[in-house]
Tab-separated table of C-alpha atoms in Angstrom:
chain	number	residue	atom	x	y	z
A	1	ALA	CA	-43.884	121.608	76.812
A	2	GLN	CA	-43.426	118.461	74.815
A	3	THR	CA	-42.968	115.114	76.531
A	4	VAL	CA	-41.994	111.658	75.334
A	5	THR	CA	-43.030	108.490	77.144
A	6	GLN	CA	-41.670	104.994	76.717
A	7	SER	CA	-43.747	102.704	78.878
A	8	GLN	CA	-41.617	99.575	78.467
A	9	PRO	CA	-38.419	99.798	80.531
A	10	GLU	CA	-37.281	96.400	79.252
A	11	MET	CA	-38.174	94.112	76.380
A	12	SER	CA	-36.869	90.779	75.241
A	13	VAL	CA	-36.981	89.072	71.845
A	14	GLN	CA	-35.755	85.813	70.404
A	15	GLU	CA	-33.191	86.051	67.657
A	16	ALA	CA	-34.837	86.207	64.194
A	17	GLU	CA	-38.184	87.203	65.722
A	18	THR	CA	-39.968	90.552	65.532
A	19	VAL	CA	-40.335	93.020	68.387
A	20	THR	CA	-42.176	96.311	68.723
A	21	LEU	CA	-41.107	99.100	71.056
A	22	SER	CA	-43.712	101.649	72.071
A	23	CYS	CA	-43.489	105.404	72.333
A	24	THR	CA	-46.092	108.077	72.924
A	25	TYR	CA	-45.581	111.795	72.953
A	26	ASP	CA	-47.447	114.901	73.865
A	27	THR	CA	-47.312	118.101	71.871
A	28	SER	CA	-49.520	120.913	70.697
A	29	GLU	CA	-47.407	121.429	67.608
A	30	SER	CA	-48.496	120.186	64.214
A	31	ASP	CA	-45.097	119.980	62.595
A	32	TYR	CA	-42.264	118.032	64.173
A	33	TYR	CA	-39.837	115.154	63.783
A	34	LEU	CA	-39.675	111.873	65.635
A	35	PHE	CA	-36.641	109.661	66.000
A	36	TRP	CA	-35.502	106.353	67.360
A	37	TYR	CA	-31.950	106.227	68.659
A	38	LYS	CA	-30.028	103.122	69.618
A	39	GLN	CA	-27.487	103.153	72.418
A	40	PRO	CA	-25.421	99.949	72.580
A	41	PRO	CA	-23.134	99.145	75.520
A	42	SER	CA	-20.487	101.357	73.902
A	43	ARG	CA	-22.795	104.290	74.824
A	44	GLN	CA	-22.632	105.771	71.343
A	45	MET	CA	-25.949	107.318	70.265
A	46	ILE	CA	-26.879	105.952	66.851
A	47	LEU	CA	-29.793	107.240	64.801
A	48	VAL	CA	-31.963	104.308	63.746
A	49	ILE	CA	-34.856	105.958	61.970
A	50	ARG	CA	-36.550	109.315	61.517
A	51	GLN	CA	-40.121	110.326	60.754
A	52	GLU	CA	-41.406	113.710	59.622
A	53	ALA	CA	-44.830	114.438	61.091
A	54	TYR	CA	-46.131	115.881	57.819
A	55	LYS	CA	-45.461	112.604	56.038
A	56	GLN	CA	-48.227	110.043	56.280
A	57	GLN	CA	-46.035	107.229	55.050
A	58	ASN	CA	-44.261	105.309	57.780
A	59	ALA	CA	-40.472	105.409	57.618
A	60	THR	CA	-38.519	102.231	56.949
A	61	GLU	CA	-34.820	101.490	57.195
A	62	ASN	CA	-33.974	97.895	56.325
A	63	ARG	CA	-35.211	95.758	59.237
A	64	PHE	CA	-36.471	98.794	61.162
A	65	SER	CA	-39.842	100.374	60.549
A	66	VAL	CA	-42.169	102.640	62.457
A	67	ASN	CA	-45.886	102.854	62.996
A	68	PHE	CA	-46.643	106.550	63.211
A	69	GLN	CA	-50.129	107.423	64.401
A	70	LYS	CA	-50.275	111.213	64.495
A	71	ALA	CA	-53.759	111.542	65.930
A	72	ALA	CA	-52.960	109.096	68.696
A	73	LYS	CA	-49.499	110.636	69.186
A	74	SER	CA	-47.950	107.233	68.982
A	75	PHE	CA	-44.662	106.258	67.368
A	76	SER	CA	-43.641	102.626	67.710
A	77	LEU	CA	-40.535	100.926	66.364
A	78	LYS	CA	-40.683	97.478	64.829
A	79	ILE	CA	-37.519	95.459	64.513
A	80	SER	CA	-37.828	92.494	62.190
A	81	ASP	CA	-35.520	89.486	62.067
A	82	SER	CA	-33.885	90.556	65.331
A	83	GLN	CA	-30.146	90.079	65.566
A	84	LEU	CA	-27.840	89.824	68.565
A	85	GLY	CA	-26.377	93.193	67.590
A	86	ASP	CA	-29.765	94.811	68.086
A	87	ALA	CA	-29.417	94.426	71.846
A	88	ALA	CA	-29.225	97.962	73.207
A	89	MET	CA	-31.138	100.798	74.835
A	90	TYR	CA	-33.572	102.386	72.451
A	91	PHE	CA	-34.644	105.974	72.886
A	92	CYS	CA	-37.598	107.662	71.281
A	93	ALA	CA	-37.044	111.368	70.680
A	94	TYR	CA	-39.050	114.402	69.566
A	95	ARG	CA	-37.881	117.551	67.884
A	96	SER	CA	-39.895	120.584	66.905
A	97	ALA	CA	-39.869	121.460	63.227
A	98	TRP	CA	-38.605	124.972	63.149
A	99	TYR	CA	-36.854	127.031	60.592
A	100	GLY	CA	-34.555	129.814	61.648
A	101	GLY	CA	-35.799	129.832	65.205
A	102	SER	CA	-33.986	128.960	68.378
A	103	GLN	CA	-35.180	125.539	69.524
A	104	GLY	CA	-33.709	122.538	67.798
A	105	ASN	CA	-32.958	120.239	70.658
A	106	LEU	CA	-34.115	116.655	71.030
A	107	ILE	CA	-36.503	115.611	73.785
A	108	PHE	CA	-35.942	112.004	74.806
A	109	GLY	CA	-37.983	109.315	76.454
A	110	LYS	CA	-36.523	107.268	79.303
A	111	GLY	CA	-35.566	104.422	77.011
A	112	THR	CA	-36.337	100.740	76.530
A	113	LYS	CA	-33.648	98.142	77.135
A	114	LEU	CA	-33.886	95.453	74.475
A	115	SER	CA	-32.358	92.040	75.037
A	116	VAL	CA	-31.978	89.548	72.199
A	117	LYS	CA	-31.889	85.866	73.102
A	118	PRO	CA	-29.933	83.485	70.873
B	1	ASP	CA	-17.876	107.076	63.604
B	2	SER	CA	-20.088	110.175	63.544
B	3	GLY	CA	-17.245	112.617	62.955
B	4	VAL	CA	-17.894	114.363	66.265
B	5	THR	CA	-15.064	114.060	68.763
B	6	GLN	CA	-15.168	114.564	72.496
B	7	THR	CA	-12.346	114.707	74.982
B	8	PRO	CA	-11.633	113.343	77.458
B	9	LYS	CA	-13.419	110.010	77.307
B	10	HIS	CA	-13.417	109.621	81.047
B	11	LEU	CA	-12.945	112.098	83.848
B	12	ILE	CA	-12.799	111.410	87.554
B	13	THR	CA	-12.724	114.338	89.927
B	14	ALA	CA	-13.710	115.356	93.428
B	15	THR	CA	-16.641	117.355	94.690
B	16	GLY	CA	-16.127	121.085	94.531
B	17	GLN	CA	-13.781	120.890	91.569
B	18	ARG	CA	-14.132	122.383	88.084
B	19	VAL	CA	-13.764	120.524	84.792
B	20	THR	CA	-13.902	121.353	81.105
B	21	LEU	CA	-15.305	119.015	78.483
B	22	ARG	CA	-14.366	119.572	74.884
B	23	CYS	CA	-16.263	118.879	71.683
B	24	SER	CA	-15.187	119.174	68.062
B	25	PRO	CA	-18.143	119.081	65.673
B	26	ARG	CA	-18.185	117.435	62.272
B	27	SER	CA	-16.371	119.384	59.619
B	28	GLY	CA	-18.621	122.183	58.419
B	29	ASP	CA	-21.243	121.836	61.155
B	30	LEU	CA	-22.097	125.163	62.744
B	31	SER	CA	-24.476	124.047	65.469
B	32	VAL	CA	-23.432	122.266	68.663
B	33	TYR	CA	-25.720	120.781	71.294
B	34	TRP	CA	-24.793	119.506	74.749
B	35	TYR	CA	-26.795	116.769	76.469
B	36	GLN	CA	-26.466	115.129	79.861
B	37	GLN	CA	-27.358	111.469	80.440
B	38	SER	CA	-27.782	110.454	84.060
B	39	LEU	CA	-29.561	107.594	85.779
B	40	ASP	CA	-31.926	109.989	87.550
B	41	GLN	CA	-32.788	112.417	84.778
B	42	GLY	CA	-32.264	110.387	81.629
B	43	LEU	CA	-31.107	112.284	78.543
B	44	GLN	CA	-31.516	116.025	78.941
B	45	PHE	CA	-30.696	118.922	76.692
B	46	LEU	CA	-28.371	121.440	78.280
B	47	ILE	CA	-27.461	124.120	75.769
B	48	GLN	CA	-27.079	124.884	72.067
B	49	TYR	CA	-24.596	127.081	70.237
B	50	TYR	CA	-24.725	128.171	66.645
B	51	ASN	CA	-21.722	129.721	64.939
B	52	GLY	CA	-20.346	131.014	68.212
B	53	GLU	CA	-23.569	132.302	69.705
B	54	GLU	CA	-25.769	130.747	72.355
B	55	ARG	CA	-29.108	129.808	70.764
B	56	ALA	CA	-31.059	127.839	73.311
B	57	LYS	CA	-30.867	126.728	76.907
B	58	GLY	CA	-32.388	123.687	78.487
B	59	ASN	CA	-32.035	122.329	82.002
B	60	ILE	CA	-28.575	123.701	82.524
B	61	LEU	CA	-27.483	124.553	86.042
B	62	GLU	CA	-25.989	127.948	86.812
B	63	ARG	CA	-22.787	126.153	87.810
B	64	PHE	CA	-22.473	124.999	84.207
B	65	SER	CA	-21.490	127.161	81.273
B	66	ALA	CA	-20.448	126.633	77.702
B	67	GLN	CA	-18.981	128.453	74.764
B	68	GLN	CA	-18.255	127.901	71.118
B	69	PHE	CA	-15.019	129.202	69.685
B	70	PRO	CA	-14.267	130.703	66.253
B	71	ASP	CA	-12.977	127.337	65.038
B	72	LEU	CA	-16.423	125.984	66.062
B	73	HIS	CA	-15.230	123.646	68.778
B	74	SER	CA	-17.182	123.922	71.991
B	75	GLU	CA	-16.396	123.556	75.661
B	76	LEU	CA	-18.715	122.755	78.528
B	77	ASN	CA	-17.487	124.014	81.886
B	78	LEU	CA	-18.790	122.402	85.052
B	79	SER	CA	-17.880	124.003	88.358
B	80	SER	CA	-18.474	123.360	92.069
B	81	LEU	CA	-19.085	119.777	91.139
B	82	GLU	CA	-21.482	117.667	93.151
B	83	LEU	CA	-21.949	113.909	93.285
B	84	GLY	CA	-25.147	114.311	91.283
B	85	ASP	CA	-23.225	115.773	88.361
B	86	SER	CA	-21.810	112.335	87.634
B	87	ALA	CA	-23.148	111.514	84.183
B	88	LEU	CA	-22.366	110.932	80.555
B	89	TYR	CA	-22.128	114.213	78.663
B	90	PHE	CA	-22.797	114.148	74.966
B	91	CYS	CA	-22.077	116.704	72.343
B	92	ALA	CA	-23.973	116.633	69.058
B	93	SER	CA	-23.525	118.721	65.945
B	94	SER	CA	-25.613	119.607	62.927
B	95	PRO	CA	-24.961	121.677	59.826
B	96	ARG	CA	-27.426	124.477	60.530
B	97	ARG	CA	-29.845	125.718	63.146
B	98	ASP	CA	-32.884	124.365	61.365
B	99	SER	CA	-34.395	121.246	62.826
B	100	HIS	CA	-34.514	119.690	59.363
B	101	TYR	CA	-30.910	118.678	59.805
B	102	GLU	CA	-29.777	115.612	61.711
B	103	GLN	CA	-27.841	115.781	64.938
B	104	TYR	CA	-24.724	113.628	65.027
B	105	PHE	CA	-23.592	112.539	68.462
B	106	GLY	CA	-20.081	112.255	69.764
B	107	PRO	CA	-18.965	109.288	71.888
B	108	GLY	CA	-19.545	111.194	75.125
B	109	THR	CA	-17.457	112.064	78.152
B	110	ARG	CA	-18.125	110.049	81.283
B	111	LEU	CA	-17.754	112.234	84.336
B	112	THR	CA	-17.451	110.661	87.763
B	113	VAL	CA	-17.513	112.940	90.785
B	114	THR	CA	-16.273	111.342	94.008
């Protein structure tokens, strides 16, 4: 079974600075997707960024980028120029790549609570 | 706004009771997923439906059941409720079964069992 581990329960960053959230995962599959979700105090789950395992290039979405190390099974999220609105819980998630099969659910880590100091 | 709606937003009930949570997926999405977020267990997958049929089960208790109707909305039924069932229940939808497609989350239903 696949597992996702986020070893940092809480992180803090100064506004305008850069912060990196860590995530490791365990799988025997070669093809899969990795995600970072943001959950602000409103509790809404918001997709931040997605990475396909077959792509070597790291995904980037504006101020958010990932460092995907497939061999190390590591998937970290870097937030540049942190803003007060970035304060939230961040969840790393794994999903098998599967076409026409039965398993499409997300497997989540425990989350990292990010605080942004003004 | 993801386009996924969930009702009710909040639900407070007593132990031993039964409740039904409702989810309307995004227009055109055929696949619905239910997740439970609790302090103890984190975010866990419960069950998936695709076009009216159950496709996958996760850590769903026997006291819980779900269904997806012809209009594609889904309901999660929780019975014989226990204090530990207090959690945030999310519904997510995606266009197809394939994992290539994104899952869009609803705002969740917060269930409190007293």
